[in-house]
Amino acid sequence: MPGVFIKTYGCQMNERDSEAVAAQLVAKGYTLAPSEAEADVILLNTCSVRDFAEQKAIGKMQNIAADVRKNRPDVVLGFLGCMAQSRGQELIDKLPDVDLVLGTQKFHHAADYLDAILAGRRKKIVDVALEQGSEATIREHLLNGNAQKSVTAFVSIMQGCNQYCTFCIVPYTRGEERSRTIPDIVAECRQLVAQGVKEITLLGQIVTSYGKRANFSRAGSPLPADGGASVPASRLVGSLAPPNDSGAHGVTRPTLQRSPFVQLLDAVHEIEGLERIRFTAPHPKGYGGDLIEAYARLPKLVESAHLPVQSGSDRVLKLMHRGYTRRRFLDLVEKLRQVRPDIGITTDIIVGFPGETEDDFEQTLSLAREVRFDNAYIFKYSPRRDTPAAAMPGQVPQKIREERNHRLLETVNEIGKRKYDAFVGRQTQILVEGPSRKNSTRLAGRTRCNKIVVFDGSDRHRGQLMDVKITRAGSFTLYGDPAILE
Ligand code: SAM
């Protein structure tokens, strides 16, 4: 059977999509090729968030095409995912060696299309149409294909994004928000746990918007029998979202409805054998009191939050259309730390957004110092087609974007180092995931607050929750003492 090699660019959503495509192909009899050189089908699953990511994938395909067309003309070449969605036919016009262009709502057709191309029934296929119900099709996992079973798994709970941040291409590449039903997601999680998975990360572009769109109620019966349990308002620590526990005339309601996302967390939390729940990515404005309260209430929900802040300047946040202020973001961090003092907080920040002045940037630096993020992903602003920010006045020169990126990185690394150093000497719980990526003779696990710990252990520790003593901190990695293992 044909061997397929998939290379993935971009976020965890893309990783998950690639895994689902690979699992789909394996189920149809394809094998997974260890490298491009040994593959009959080469697929690049692409990212469009920044121009750099697009150029990397295009350059890679040019190189592959030049090589395989010379020596192995029958190899099938394809683009999948976000760039395939936004560029469509244009990719084949530019790179005529490409046979398949498959958009973000079409991953589940990959096997049928490849069969047709390999059998010579079809020559070129471009499918980037919208497809109703496609949000529920990213469900196959590769667990059984692995020699070693996975301890962690990602579960896609929704597709699309309705935020329309002015810098972001995602609403155009991923489409409108569409959520799977709670029973459907829980069934997938249960199956994973039955296969040995201990930790599940719920995935979506904006998970805090889960179930908020009209299609949700029509999609089955996602709400629990009580229509969404409620919690006493007195137990809430507060909310970044506009308060909804007091009425328009100041009449205080005694309870707060749980959002569909918190209902989903509740339902997944009940799965026996599941040890840990994570999610990514939330939107800071989606943190209602019910979600903060969930951190206090649900022990399997780990103390870790990726909160993309993007900027520390209110003026820039407004231009970005983020829907919160610096103050509200800082309040959210404070509330999360009140509920879970050890919470690990990471973020995304864009530098050089159009119109960003030195003063705006200084405010981002000061926010980073004030929050003391455990880590931050810093992006130089990249103009994206069809997004409002690309046409905004005051585009920041590349040299300044680079200089701000460098300064912010220095600050973030310095704070990160201090935070990691503070773990040395402490005992902490890790979930052992498997061999360390950098040194396969050692094992790696993750703390609840999402820090990687490398240690000398044996394969029997895989999948175990264990306490290790931290002996050393490296660059965004901790090292544990094997002496206290048993
Ligand atoms: N869910 C996230 C949020 O709340 O905005 C968005 C995920 S996005 C795919 C990952 C990160 O890429 C964003 O948080 C943002 O920092 C960065 N990003 C998005 N568009 C960008 C652009 N045009 N230029 C530079 N960075 C960008």
Short mmCIF file of C-alpha atoms and ligand atoms in Angstrom, two decimals:
data_model
loop_
_atom_site.label_atom_id
_atom_site.label_comp_id
_atom_site.label_asym_id
_atom_site.label_seq_id
_atom_site.Cartn_x
_atom_site.Cartn_y
_atom_site.Cartn_z
CA MET A 1 0.00 0.00 0.00
CA PRO A 2 1.15 3.55 -0.61
CA GLY A 3 3.25 5.25 2.04
CA VAL A 4 2.27 8.75 3.09
CA PHE A 5 4.41 11.44 4.69
CA ILE A 6 2.71 14.46 6.29
CA LYS A 7 4.66 17.55 7.34
CA THR A 8 2.81 19.96 9.62
CA TYR A 9 3.30 23.70 10.00
CA GLY A 10 1.73 25.89 12.68
CA CYS A 11 -0.43 25.33 15.71
CA GLN A 12 -1.68 22.38 17.74
CA MET A 13 -4.93 22.44 15.76
CA ASN A 14 -2.87 21.69 12.66
CA GLU A 15 -0.99 18.91 14.46
CA ARG A 16 -4.29 17.40 15.45
CA ASP A 17 -5.71 17.69 11.90
CA SER A 18 -2.61 15.95 10.53
CA GLU A 19 -2.95 13.17 13.08
CA ALA A 20 -6.59 12.65 12.10
CA VAL A 21 -5.71 12.56 8.39
CA ALA A 22 -2.86 10.10 9.05
CA ALA A 23 -5.17 7.88 11.12
CA GLN A 24 -7.81 8.02 8.37
CA LEU A 25 -5.23 6.95 5.77
CA VAL A 26 -3.84 4.16 7.96
CA ALA A 27 -7.39 2.84 8.44
CA LYS A 28 -7.69 2.69 4.64
CA GLY A 29 -4.50 0.63 4.37
CA TYR A 30 -1.91 3.34 3.74
CA THR A 31 1.35 3.15 5.67
CA LEU A 32 3.13 6.07 7.32
CA ALA A 33 6.42 6.72 5.54
CA PRO A 34 9.33 7.64 7.82
CA SER A 35 10.56 10.36 5.41
CA GLU A 36 9.68 12.20 2.21
CA ALA A 37 12.27 10.13 0.36
CA GLU A 38 10.32 6.92 1.04
CA ALA A 39 6.81 8.29 0.47
CA ASP A 40 4.38 7.78 -2.40
CA VAL A 41 2.26 10.67 -1.13
CA ILE A 42 3.71 13.84 0.40
CA LEU A 43 1.29 16.22 2.11
CA LEU A 44 2.12 19.60 3.64
CA ASN A 45 -0.44 20.72 6.22
CA THR A 46 -0.04 24.46 6.17
CA CYS A 47 -0.38 27.56 8.36
CA SER A 48 -1.39 31.04 7.22
CA VAL A 49 -1.09 33.00 10.45
CA ARG A 50 2.08 34.72 9.27
CA ASP A 51 3.55 35.20 5.81
CA PHE A 52 6.72 33.44 6.97
CA ALA A 53 4.80 30.19 7.57
CA GLU A 54 3.27 30.35 4.08
CA GLN A 55 6.60 31.05 2.39
CA LYS A 56 8.22 28.17 4.28
CA ALA A 57 5.61 25.68 3.04
CA ILE A 58 5.75 27.00 -0.54
CA GLY A 59 9.56 26.83 -0.55
CA LYS A 60 9.44 23.30 0.86
CA MET A 61 6.99 22.17 -1.83
CA GLN A 62 9.16 23.72 -4.55
CA ASN A 63 12.14 21.73 -3.32
CA ILE A 64 10.17 18.50 -3.00
CA ALA A 65 8.65 18.95 -6.45
CA ALA A 66 12.04 19.60 -8.07
CA ASP A 67 13.41 16.46 -6.46
CA VAL A 68 10.57 13.96 -6.90
CA ARG A 69 9.57 14.98 -10.39
CA LYS A 70 13.08 14.23 -11.57
CA ASN A 71 13.40 10.82 -9.95
CA ARG A 72 9.93 9.64 -8.90
CA PRO A 73 7.33 11.26 -11.16
CA ASP A 74 4.41 9.28 -9.70
CA VAL A 75 4.64 10.70 -6.20
CA VAL A 76 1.43 12.56 -5.27
CA LEU A 77 1.95 16.04 -3.79
CA GLY A 78 -0.66 17.91 -1.78
CA PHE A 79 -1.29 21.01 0.30
CA LEU A 80 -3.74 20.74 3.20
CA GLY A 81 -5.15 23.17 5.75
CA CYS A 82 -5.13 26.93 6.18
CA MET A 83 -3.00 28.07 3.25
CA ALA A 84 -4.76 25.54 1.01
CA GLN A 85 -8.04 27.09 2.14
CA SER A 86 -7.04 30.69 1.55
CA ARG A 87 -5.17 30.19 -1.74
CA GLY A 88 -7.00 27.24 -3.35
CA GLN A 89 -6.43 26.83 -7.11
CA GLU A 90 -3.80 29.59 -7.00
CA LEU A 91 -1.40 27.06 -5.44
CA ILE A 92 -1.64 24.71 -8.42
CA ASP A 93 -1.30 27.65 -10.83
CA LYS A 94 1.91 28.60 -9.02
CA LEU A 95 3.16 25.05 -8.47
CA PRO A 96 1.80 22.85 -11.28
CA ASP A 97 3.38 19.73 -9.76
CA VAL A 98 0.87 19.84 -6.91
CA ASP A 99 -1.95 17.32 -7.31
CA LEU A 100 -4.20 18.00 -4.31
CA VAL A 101 -5.32 21.15 -2.47
CA LEU A 102 -7.57 20.34 0.47
CA GLY A 103 -9.20 23.01 2.65
CA THR A 104 -9.83 23.08 6.38
CA GLN A 105 -13.35 21.63 6.20
CA LYS A 106 -12.32 18.75 3.94
CA PHE A 107 -9.68 16.73 5.80
CA HIS A 108 -12.02 13.73 6.05
CA HIS A 109 -12.04 13.39 2.24
CA ALA A 110 -8.26 12.98 2.03
CA ALA A 111 -8.27 9.19 1.59
CA ASP A 112 -10.96 9.17 -1.12
CA TYR A 113 -9.24 11.93 -3.07
CA LEU A 114 -5.83 10.30 -2.80
CA ASP A 115 -7.28 6.94 -3.89
CA ALA A 116 -8.76 8.64 -6.96
CA ILE A 117 -5.49 10.37 -7.87
CA LEU A 118 -3.35 7.29 -7.26
CA ALA A 119 -5.70 5.12 -9.35
CA GLY A 120 -5.55 7.68 -12.18
CA ARG A 121 -9.30 8.38 -11.98
CA ARG A 122 -8.64 12.05 -11.29
CA LYS A 123 -5.64 14.20 -12.11
CA LYS A 124 -5.86 17.29 -9.91
CA ILE A 125 -8.25 17.99 -7.06
CA VAL A 126 -8.91 21.33 -5.39
CA ASP A 127 -11.60 21.22 -2.70
CA VAL A 128 -11.89 24.20 -0.40
CA ALA A 129 -15.68 24.42 -0.17
CA LEU A 130 -17.48 24.81 3.16
CA GLU A 131 -19.01 21.62 4.50
CA GLN A 132 -21.73 21.47 7.10
CA GLY A 133 -20.93 19.13 9.98
CA SER A 134 -17.19 19.05 9.25
CA GLU A 135 -16.45 20.17 12.83
CA ALA A 136 -17.28 16.63 14.00
CA THR A 137 -14.98 14.87 11.55
CA ILE A 138 -11.61 15.41 13.27
CA ARG A 139 -11.95 12.37 15.53
CA GLU A 140 -9.56 9.60 14.46
CA HIS A 141 -6.46 9.17 16.60
CA LEU A 142 -3.23 7.38 15.85
CA LEU A 143 -2.91 5.75 19.26
CA ASN A 144 -3.15 2.24 17.92
CA GLY A 145 -0.67 2.97 15.19
CA ASN A 146 2.01 3.78 17.71
CA ALA A 147 4.26 1.09 19.06
CA GLN A 148 4.06 2.90 22.39
CA LYS A 149 0.64 4.02 23.50
CA SER A 150 0.03 7.71 24.03
CA VAL A 151 -0.44 9.09 27.51
CA THR A 152 -1.82 12.43 26.29
CA ALA A 153 -4.23 13.27 23.49
CA PHE A 154 -5.75 16.32 21.84
CA VAL A 155 -9.47 16.43 21.16
CA SER A 156 -10.92 18.95 18.74
CA ILE A 157 -14.10 20.43 20.25
CA MET A 158 -14.90 23.09 17.68
CA GLN A 159 -13.74 24.64 14.44
CA GLY A 160 -13.63 28.22 13.24
CA CYS A 161 -13.51 31.63 14.84
CA ASN A 162 -15.91 34.57 14.96
CA GLN A 163 -13.66 37.04 16.78
CA TYR A 164 -12.34 38.87 13.72
CA CYS A 165 -9.31 40.36 15.45
CA THR A 166 -8.06 42.87 12.90
CA PHE A 167 -4.67 41.15 12.46
CA CYS A 168 -5.89 37.59 12.11
CA ILE A 169 -6.57 35.47 9.05
CA VAL A 170 -8.07 32.54 11.01
CA PRO A 171 -11.78 33.45 10.57
CA TYR A 172 -11.17 33.41 6.81
CA THR A 173 -9.23 30.13 6.74
CA ARG A 174 -11.19 28.22 9.39
CA GLY A 175 -14.66 29.65 8.82
CA GLU A 176 -17.46 30.36 11.29
CA GLU A 177 -17.44 28.85 14.78
CA ARG A 178 -18.99 25.40 14.77
CA SER A 179 -19.05 23.23 17.90
CA ARG A 180 -19.37 19.50 18.37
CA THR A 181 -21.92 18.28 20.88
CA ILE A 182 -20.95 17.40 24.45
CA PRO A 183 -21.98 13.71 24.11
CA ASP A 184 -19.91 13.37 20.94
CA ILE A 185 -16.81 14.88 22.56
CA VAL A 186 -17.24 12.90 25.78
CA ALA A 187 -17.57 9.66 23.79
CA GLU A 188 -14.27 10.38 22.05
CA CYS A 189 -12.58 11.22 25.35
CA ARG A 190 -13.91 8.03 26.98
CA GLN A 191 -12.54 5.96 24.14
CA LEU A 192 -9.13 7.60 24.49
CA VAL A 193 -9.08 6.96 28.23
CA ALA A 194 -10.03 3.33 27.62
CA GLN A 195 -6.96 3.14 25.38
CA GLY A 196 -4.69 4.39 28.15
CA VAL A 197 -4.77 8.18 27.73
CA LYS A 198 -4.41 10.02 31.06
CA GLU A 199 -4.46 13.65 29.95
CA ILE A 200 -6.71 15.30 27.40
CA THR A 201 -6.29 18.76 25.88
CA LEU A 202 -9.51 20.22 24.50
CA LEU A 203 -8.69 22.13 21.33
CA GLY A 204 -10.30 24.93 19.38
CA GLN A 205 -9.43 28.33 17.93
CA ILE A 206 -11.30 30.03 20.78
CA VAL A 207 -12.46 27.32 23.18
CA THR A 208 -14.18 29.79 25.48
CA SER A 209 -16.67 30.43 22.65
CA TYR A 210 -17.56 26.73 22.59
CA GLY A 211 -21.27 26.19 22.02
CA LYS A 212 -22.15 29.85 21.77
CA ARG A 213 -23.34 29.76 18.18
CA ALA A 214 -26.80 28.88 16.93
CA ASN A 215 -25.73 25.59 15.39
CA PHE A 216 -24.95 24.21 18.85
CA SER A 217 -28.53 23.80 20.05
CA ARG A 218 -29.54 22.32 16.72
CA ALA A 219 -26.66 19.86 16.74
CA GLY A 220 -28.10 17.32 19.15
CA SER A 221 -28.75 17.53 22.84
CA PRO A 222 -25.57 19.05 24.19
CA LEU A 223 -26.96 20.49 27.41
CA PRO A 224 -27.22 18.34 30.52
CA ALA A 225 -30.65 17.50 31.88
CA ASP A 226 -30.71 20.45 34.27
CA GLY A 227 -30.18 22.83 31.37
CA GLY A 228 -26.83 23.88 32.76
CA ALA A 229 -26.14 23.51 36.43
CA SER A 230 -25.60 26.69 38.37
CA VAL A 231 -23.26 27.73 41.12
CA PRO A 232 -23.88 30.15 43.96
CA ALA A 233 -22.66 33.62 43.02
CA SER A 234 -21.09 33.89 46.46
CA ARG A 235 -18.52 31.27 45.44
CA LEU A 236 -17.42 33.17 42.39
CA VAL A 237 -14.17 35.05 42.36
CA GLY A 238 -15.35 37.38 39.63
CA SER A 239 -15.24 37.60 35.89
CA LEU A 240 -13.44 39.30 33.07
CA ALA A 241 -16.60 39.17 31.01
CA PRO A 242 -19.32 41.70 31.86
CA PRO A 243 -20.85 40.53 35.14
CA ASN A 244 -23.92 38.43 34.60
CA ASP A 245 -24.83 37.73 38.19
CA SER A 246 -26.40 41.09 38.69
CA GLY A 247 -29.34 42.32 36.69
CA ALA A 248 -29.57 45.52 34.68
CA HIS A 249 -31.23 47.31 37.61
CA GLY A 250 -28.70 46.16 40.17
CA VAL A 251 -30.84 43.21 41.31
CA THR A 252 -28.44 40.46 42.32
CA ARG A 253 -29.28 37.04 41.02
CA PRO A 254 -28.26 34.23 43.38
CA THR A 255 -26.78 31.93 40.75
CA LEU A 256 -24.78 31.98 37.55
CA GLN A 257 -25.49 29.77 34.55
CA ARG A 258 -22.56 27.71 33.43
CA SER A 259 -21.44 28.41 29.88
CA PRO A 260 -21.45 25.52 27.39
CA PHE A 261 -17.65 25.35 27.70
CA VAL A 262 -17.80 24.90 31.47
CA GLN A 263 -20.57 22.33 31.01
CA LEU A 264 -18.22 20.48 28.68
CA LEU A 265 -15.41 20.64 31.27
CA ASP A 266 -17.82 19.24 33.88
CA ALA A 267 -18.81 16.38 31.60
CA VAL A 268 -15.23 15.46 30.65
CA HIS A 269 -14.19 15.72 34.30
CA GLU A 270 -16.54 12.88 35.16
CA ILE A 271 -14.66 10.38 33.00
CA GLU A 272 -13.17 7.78 35.27
CA GLY A 273 -9.49 7.10 34.67
CA LEU A 274 -8.85 10.51 33.17
CA GLU A 275 -6.30 12.30 35.35
CA ARG A 276 -5.81 15.70 33.79
CA ILE A 277 -7.70 18.17 31.58
CA ARG A 278 -6.14 21.04 29.66
CA PHE A 279 -7.53 23.33 26.99
CA THR A 280 -6.22 25.72 24.39
CA ALA A 281 -6.72 28.40 23.23
CA PRO A 282 -9.14 30.44 25.30
CA HIS A 283 -9.86 34.12 24.66
CA PRO A 284 -9.22 36.34 27.71
CA LYS A 285 -12.65 37.92 27.32
CA GLY A 286 -14.23 34.47 27.47
CA TYR A 287 -13.16 33.92 31.08
CA GLY A 288 -16.44 34.27 32.90
CA GLY A 289 -16.79 33.75 36.64
CA ASP A 290 -18.02 30.22 35.93
CA LEU A 291 -14.72 29.30 34.27
CA ILE A 292 -12.62 30.78 37.06
CA GLU A 293 -14.81 28.93 39.51
CA ALA A 294 -14.25 25.72 37.52
CA TYR A 295 -10.53 25.95 38.37
CA ALA A 296 -11.47 25.94 42.04
CA ARG A 297 -14.01 23.16 41.68
CA LEU A 298 -12.49 20.65 39.23
CA PRO A 299 -9.30 18.98 40.48
CA LYS A 300 -8.52 17.38 37.11
CA LEU A 301 -8.43 20.81 35.46
CA VAL A 302 -4.72 21.56 35.76
CA GLU A 303 -3.33 24.90 36.92
CA SER A 304 -2.23 26.13 33.54
CA ALA A 305 -3.65 28.81 31.25
CA HIS A 306 -2.54 30.09 27.86
CA LEU A 307 -3.96 33.61 27.74
CA PRO A 308 -3.13 35.40 24.47
CA VAL A 309 -2.84 39.07 25.50
CA GLN A 310 -1.36 40.38 22.22
CA SER A 311 -0.50 43.85 23.61
CA GLY A 312 -0.22 45.77 26.87
CA SER A 313 -1.53 49.00 25.39
CA ASP A 314 -5.26 49.79 25.52
CA ARG A 315 -4.96 51.83 22.35
CA VAL A 316 -3.46 48.88 20.44
CA LEU A 317 -5.86 46.36 22.00
CA LYS A 318 -8.72 48.48 20.68
CA LEU A 319 -7.18 48.69 17.21
CA MET A 320 -6.75 44.92 17.34
CA HIS A 321 -10.43 44.48 18.25
CA ARG A 322 -9.57 42.30 21.23
CA GLY A 323 -12.53 43.21 23.41
CA TYR A 324 -10.69 43.72 26.74
CA THR A 325 -8.43 46.28 28.34
CA ARG A 326 -5.06 45.95 30.02
CA ARG A 327 -6.78 46.39 33.42
CA ARG A 328 -9.28 43.62 32.75
CA PHE A 329 -6.52 41.29 31.63
CA LEU A 330 -4.52 41.99 34.80
CA ASP A 331 -7.66 41.41 36.88
CA LEU A 332 -8.16 38.05 35.19
CA VAL A 333 -4.59 36.99 35.98
CA GLU A 334 -5.09 38.04 39.59
CA LYS A 335 -8.34 36.10 39.91
CA LEU A 336 -6.78 32.96 38.44
CA ARG A 337 -3.84 33.25 40.84
CA GLN A 338 -6.23 33.67 43.76
CA VAL A 339 -7.94 30.40 42.84
CA ARG A 340 -4.77 28.54 41.85
CA PRO A 341 -1.64 30.25 43.23
CA ASP A 342 0.67 27.90 41.31
CA ILE A 343 -1.01 28.43 37.95
CA GLY A 344 1.38 28.56 34.98
CA ILE A 345 0.42 31.41 32.67
CA THR A 346 1.67 31.71 29.11
CA THR A 347 0.68 34.13 26.39
CA ASP A 348 0.95 35.28 22.76
CA ILE A 349 2.15 38.82 22.03
CA ILE A 350 2.35 40.65 18.71
CA VAL A 351 4.99 43.36 18.34
CA GLY A 352 4.89 46.06 15.67
CA PHE A 353 1.14 46.08 15.11
CA PRO A 354 0.25 49.01 12.79
CA GLY A 355 0.38 52.28 14.70
CA GLU A 356 2.23 50.75 17.70
CA THR A 357 4.40 53.54 19.14
CA GLU A 358 7.41 53.17 21.39
CA ASP A 359 5.12 54.11 24.27
CA ASP A 360 2.61 51.37 23.35
CA PHE A 361 5.46 48.88 23.18
CA GLU A 362 6.77 50.01 26.58
CA GLN A 363 3.33 49.22 27.97
CA THR A 364 3.60 45.70 26.57
CA LEU A 365 7.01 45.33 28.22
CA SER A 366 5.61 46.58 31.52
CA LEU A 367 2.62 44.21 31.29
CA ALA A 368 5.00 41.30 30.72
CA ARG A 369 6.93 42.34 33.84
CA GLU A 370 3.77 42.83 35.87
CA VAL A 371 2.19 39.49 34.95
CA ARG A 372 5.48 37.54 35.02
CA PHE A 373 4.43 35.10 32.32
CA ASP A 374 5.94 31.63 32.58
CA ASN A 375 6.57 31.88 28.85
CA ALA A 376 5.39 33.97 25.92
CA TYR A 377 5.22 33.36 22.19
CA ILE A 378 6.23 36.60 20.53
CA PHE A 379 5.21 37.32 16.95
CA LYS A 380 6.38 40.14 14.71
CA TYR A 381 3.26 41.56 13.11
CA SER A 382 2.74 40.11 9.62
CA PRO A 383 0.17 41.74 7.31
CA ARG A 384 -2.36 39.13 6.17
CA ARG A 385 -4.54 39.37 3.10
CA ASP A 386 -8.15 40.53 3.61
CA THR A 387 -7.52 41.53 7.25
CA PRO A 388 -8.31 45.13 8.30
CA ALA A 389 -4.92 45.68 9.95
CA ALA A 390 -3.08 45.09 6.67
CA ALA A 391 -4.62 48.32 5.34
CA MET A 392 -4.19 50.35 8.54
CA PRO A 393 -1.97 53.43 8.52
CA GLY A 394 1.29 53.43 10.47
CA GLN A 395 2.72 50.07 9.36
CA VAL A 396 5.81 49.60 11.53
CA PRO A 397 9.11 49.14 9.67
CA GLN A 398 10.56 45.62 9.76
CA LYS A 399 13.70 46.83 11.56
CA ILE A 400 11.64 48.23 14.46
CA ARG A 401 9.50 45.08 14.62
CA GLU A 402 12.70 43.04 14.92
CA GLU A 403 14.19 45.31 17.53
CA ARG A 404 11.00 45.19 19.68
CA ASN A 405 10.82 41.42 19.24
CA HIS A 406 14.38 41.17 20.54
CA ARG A 407 13.77 43.43 23.54
CA LEU A 408 10.56 41.67 24.55
CA LEU A 409 12.18 38.28 24.13
CA GLU A 410 14.97 39.29 26.48
CA THR A 411 12.45 40.39 29.11
CA VAL A 412 10.31 37.26 28.73
CA ASN A 413 13.34 34.96 28.89
CA GLU A 414 14.68 36.68 31.97
CA ILE A 415 11.37 36.36 33.80
CA GLY A 416 10.92 32.78 32.56
CA LYS A 417 14.37 31.85 33.83
CA ARG A 418 13.60 33.19 37.30
CA LYS A 419 10.29 31.31 37.35
CA TYR A 420 11.95 28.06 36.29
CA ASP A 421 14.82 28.55 38.74
CA ALA A 422 12.29 28.88 41.55
CA PHE A 423 11.30 25.23 41.01
CA VAL A 424 14.75 23.95 41.95
CA GLY A 425 14.57 22.08 45.23
CA ARG A 426 10.80 21.67 45.05
CA GLN A 427 8.91 18.42 44.77
CA THR A 428 6.29 18.42 42.05
CA GLN A 429 3.88 16.03 40.37
CA ILE A 430 4.52 15.06 36.77
CA LEU A 431 2.70 12.87 34.28
CA VAL A 432 5.36 10.81 32.50
CA GLU A 433 4.78 11.05 28.75
CA GLY A 434 7.67 9.07 27.29
CA PRO A 435 11.24 9.54 26.05
CA SER A 436 12.62 13.07 26.10
CA ARG A 437 12.64 14.62 22.63
CA LYS A 438 16.22 15.77 22.89
CA ASN A 439 17.65 12.69 24.57
CA SER A 440 15.68 9.50 24.08
CA THR A 441 17.60 7.67 26.83
CA ARG A 442 15.85 9.91 29.37
CA LEU A 443 12.17 10.30 30.15
CA ALA A 444 10.08 13.45 30.04
CA GLY A 445 6.95 14.36 31.95
CA ARG A 446 4.91 17.49 32.43
CA THR A 447 3.97 19.32 35.61
CA ARG A 448 0.35 20.35 36.11
CA CYS A 449 1.44 23.92 35.31
CA ASN A 450 2.74 22.69 31.93
CA LYS A 451 6.50 22.60 32.47
CA ILE A 452 8.54 19.80 30.97
CA VAL A 453 10.63 17.78 33.42
CA VAL A 454 13.39 15.51 32.11
CA PHE A 455 14.69 12.71 34.34
CA ASP A 456 16.34 9.31 34.30
CA GLY A 457 13.63 6.71 34.62
CA SER A 458 12.55 3.51 32.97
CA ASP A 459 9.75 2.63 30.62
CA ARG A 460 7.58 1.38 33.48
CA HIS A 461 7.19 4.99 34.62
CA ARG A 462 5.49 5.92 31.36
CA GLY A 463 1.89 6.99 31.94
CA GLN A 464 2.42 7.34 35.68
CA LEU A 465 1.69 10.35 37.83
CA MET A 466 4.70 10.70 40.06
CA ASP A 467 6.39 13.19 42.36
CA VAL A 468 9.92 14.20 41.42
CA LYS A 469 12.32 16.59 43.04
CA ILE A 470 13.56 19.34 40.73
CA THR A 471 17.35 19.54 40.78
CA ARG A 472 18.13 21.92 37.92
CA ALA A 473 16.46 24.39 35.59
CA GLY A 474 17.50 24.80 31.96
CA SER A 475 16.02 26.94 29.25
CA PHE A 476 12.28 26.35 29.68
CA THR A 477 12.99 22.78 30.86
CA LEU A 478 13.29 21.36 34.37
CA TYR A 479 15.40 18.38 35.42
CA GLY A 480 14.26 15.94 38.10
CA ASP A 481 16.21 13.83 40.54
CA PRO A 482 16.05 10.11 39.72
CA ALA A 483 17.24 9.31 43.23
CA ILE A 484 13.84 9.88 44.76
CA LEU A 485 11.96 7.80 42.19
CA GLU A 486 10.11 4.70 43.33
N1 SAM B 1 -6.78 31.85 19.87
C1 SAM B 1 -5.81 32.89 19.75
C2 SAM B 1 -6.35 34.26 20.22
O1 SAM B 1 -6.91 34.38 21.27
O2 SAM B 1 -6.14 35.25 19.54
C3 SAM B 1 -5.35 32.96 18.31
C4 SAM B 1 -4.45 31.85 17.82
S1 SAM B 1 -3.37 32.38 16.51
C5 SAM B 1 -3.56 31.15 15.39
C6 SAM B 1 -1.82 32.25 17.31
C7 SAM B 1 -1.14 33.54 17.50
O3 SAM B 1 -0.59 34.01 16.30
C8 SAM B 1 -2.04 34.67 17.94
O4 SAM B 1 -2.39 34.61 19.29
C9 SAM B 1 -1.21 35.88 17.59
O5 SAM B 1 -0.36 36.25 18.65
C10 SAM B 1 -0.38 35.40 16.40
N2 SAM B 1 -0.84 36.03 15.16
C11 SAM B 1 -2.05 35.94 14.57
N3 SAM B 1 -2.09 36.71 13.46
C12 SAM B 1 -0.89 37.32 13.36
C13 SAM B 1 -0.32 38.24 12.44
N4 SAM B 1 -1.01 38.73 11.41
N5 SAM B 1 0.96 38.65 12.64
C14 SAM B 1 1.68 38.18 13.68
N6 SAM B 1 1.19 37.31 14.59
C15 SAM B 1 -0.07 36.88 14.43
#
